[in-house]
Amino acid sequence: ANASLVALVAGALSAVLASLGLTPLEAARIRTVAEPDIYGPKGLAGTLATIAAEDARLEDDGSLLKRVGLATLYAGLPSLMARQVIFGSVKFLSYERACDAIYSVWPFLRDGGGTALAVSLVAGGLAGSLSSVISQPADSVLTYVAKQSGEGGKQMGVLEGSRVMVAEGGIPSLFRGLGSRCLWAG
């Protein structure tokens, strides 16, 4: 029980730290996917600079709210962190469990460096695939919401985006791209 808790906490903490670095990159990726004609030619550095320069917006009452450029780059931190914490926690825990399961069936695999490496690779592939399956709906919804907002559509939250996706494409719409994500994460 303690090992499971340690794996979950370690996965969550690593996801939080990774999210701090990934958030600006994810913001650039989403902009480039949603509006390739505008952001594609700018490249990563140009897209990040453009996003960081967007430091003013109008509030609902018409008053101007100033935002620091970095705040714009990190606006997606909460949603990215939610997705990454789920992914990281499941990956760390399932990796530990996969290693335990493999070694319980074939304990002699612990003895050799090459076999231990093979066990680690297999367990990592299984853990990456399982964590992809678990976190894919959140990833699909966040991408859908960002794309709708980027295309000049109405701003929507994650719950509304989930409802619209399921209404338009059913539950399978939450798992679009799962195969390639499993390959990427595995």
XYZ file of C-alpha atoms in Angstrom:
186
model
C 0.000 0.000 0.000
C 2.834 2.408 0.804
C 4.597 1.630 -2.484
C 1.402 2.446 -4.366
C 1.014 5.754 -2.554
C 4.662 6.638 -3.183
C 4.266 5.829 -6.898
C 1.097 7.941 -7.162
C 2.640 10.911 -5.339
C 5.882 10.654 -7.326
C 3.915 10.548 -10.572
C 1.831 13.548 -9.546
C 4.839 15.607 -8.443
C 6.803 14.821 -11.584
C 3.760 15.803 -13.652
C 3.468 19.130 -11.844
C 7.136 19.927 -12.455
C 6.932 18.811 -16.076
C 3.802 20.923 -16.579
C 5.716 24.051 -15.624
C 8.032 23.478 -18.574
C 5.457 22.032 -20.946
C 2.734 24.664 -20.578
C 4.324 27.324 -22.816
C 5.211 24.638 -25.377
C 1.673 23.275 -25.298
C 0.293 26.795 -25.786
C 2.492 27.167 -28.869
C 1.495 23.718 -30.163
C -2.217 24.407 -29.784
C -1.930 27.782 -31.528
C 0.036 26.219 -34.365
C -2.490 23.398 -34.801
C -5.516 25.672 -34.495
C -4.150 28.485 -36.714
C -1.314 27.064 -38.831
C -1.282 29.930 -41.340
C -0.587 32.460 -38.605
C 1.687 30.580 -36.215
C 3.363 27.972 -38.454
C 5.755 30.414 -40.150
C 6.729 31.956 -36.808
C 8.274 28.758 -35.469
C 8.426 27.899 -31.787
C 10.336 30.971 -30.590
C 8.177 33.361 -32.617
C 4.944 31.750 -31.447
C 6.057 31.884 -27.807
C 7.041 35.553 -28.210
C 3.686 36.368 -29.832
C 1.726 34.672 -27.047
C 3.821 36.368 -24.363
C 3.134 39.767 -25.962
C -0.629 39.308 -25.638
C -0.780 41.110 -22.348
C -4.046 43.022 -22.505
C -7.663 41.977 -22.899
C -11.095 43.441 -22.284
C -13.182 42.333 -19.339
C -16.900 41.650 -19.748
C -17.716 45.163 -18.534
C -15.439 46.745 -21.155
C -12.645 47.678 -18.767
C -9.098 46.799 -19.715
C -7.293 44.151 -17.684
C -3.526 44.037 -18.034
C -1.861 40.656 -17.832
C 1.824 39.919 -17.627
C 3.131 38.164 -20.735
C 4.203 35.089 -18.790
C 0.700 34.770 -17.384
C -0.569 34.423 -20.947
C 1.934 31.649 -21.643
C 0.845 29.865 -18.459
C -2.904 30.392 -18.847
C -3.324 26.706 -19.723
C -1.379 25.447 -16.699
C -4.375 24.219 -14.661
C -5.879 22.179 -17.490
C -2.524 20.798 -18.639
C -1.582 19.948 -15.074
C -4.867 18.104 -14.530
C -4.233 16.005 -17.631
C -0.559 15.412 -16.831
C -1.147 14.528 -13.174
C -3.600 11.822 -14.232
C -1.167 10.538 -16.871
C 1.905 10.651 -14.609
C 0.248 9.082 -11.588
C -1.198 6.207 -13.598
C 2.089 5.700 -15.455
C 4.232 5.535 -12.314
C 1.822 3.225 -10.495
C 1.211 0.911 -13.451
C 4.960 0.744 -14.176
C 5.638 -0.455 -10.635
C 2.781 -2.962 -10.806
C 3.880 -4.253 -14.235
C 7.448 -4.817 -12.990
C 6.139 -6.604 -9.897
C 3.864 -8.814 -12.026
C 6.618 -9.735 -14.496
C 9.120 -10.510 -11.744
C 6.551 -12.573 -9.820
C 6.067 -14.816 -12.871
C 9.752 -14.879 -13.976
C 11.919 -14.030 -10.924
C 15.126 -15.075 -12.716
C 14.797 -11.986 -14.928
C 16.066 -9.833 -12.028
C 19.458 -11.503 -12.198
C 20.741 -10.235 -15.544
C 21.306 -6.626 -16.535
C 19.928 -7.188 -20.030
C 16.852 -9.006 -18.801
C 16.159 -6.367 -16.163
C 16.396 -3.738 -18.900
C 13.963 -5.738 -21.042
C 11.526 -5.954 -18.117
C 11.843 -2.201 -17.620
C 11.140 -1.544 -21.308
C 8.105 -3.853 -21.391
C 6.734 -2.428 -18.122
C 7.272 1.111 -19.416
C 5.438 0.331 -22.651
C 2.519 -1.186 -20.776
C 2.436 1.710 -18.307
C 2.557 4.324 -21.068
C -0.260 2.650 -22.967
C -2.458 2.275 -19.886
C -1.888 5.865 -18.805
C -2.769 6.994 -22.341
C -6.068 5.114 -22.244
C -6.924 6.630 -18.854
C -5.972 10.219 -19.718
C -7.032 10.326 -23.400
C -10.558 11.672 -22.757
C -9.133 14.672 -20.890
C -6.596 15.273 -23.650
C -9.255 15.022 -26.371
C -11.581 17.453 -24.625
C -8.813 19.989 -23.910
C -7.684 19.877 -27.547
C -11.293 20.231 -28.755
C -11.955 23.211 -26.466
C -8.721 24.912 -27.535
C -9.477 24.321 -31.214
C -13.013 25.709 -30.883
C -11.675 28.828 -29.168
C -8.857 29.206 -31.718
C -11.229 29.048 -34.691
C -13.119 32.067 -33.439
C -15.813 29.865 -31.974
C -17.377 30.491 -28.639
C -15.281 30.066 -25.541
C -16.288 26.934 -23.676
C -15.195 25.160 -20.553
C -14.049 21.579 -20.220
C -17.436 20.270 -19.066
C -19.282 21.973 -21.910
C -16.650 20.752 -24.369
C -17.150 17.199 -23.080
C -20.918 17.430 -23.516
C -20.606 18.811 -27.050
C -18.053 16.178 -28.087
C -20.190 13.318 -26.781
C -23.352 14.809 -28.319
C -21.659 15.180 -31.724
C -19.541 12.031 -31.859
C -20.551 9.801 -28.974
C -18.198 8.346 -26.389
C -15.723 7.207 -29.100
C -14.973 10.885 -29.826
C -13.224 11.053 -26.452
C -10.758 8.418 -27.623
C -9.796 9.796 -31.052
C -6.070 9.499 -31.566
C -5.672 6.904 -28.827
C -3.634 4.503 -30.950
C -0.965 7.028 -31.848
C -0.893 8.331 -28.290
C -0.344 4.803 -26.934
C 2.548 4.350 -29.351
C 3.988 7.722 -28.361
C 3.678 7.125 -24.608
C 4.521 3.426 -24.664
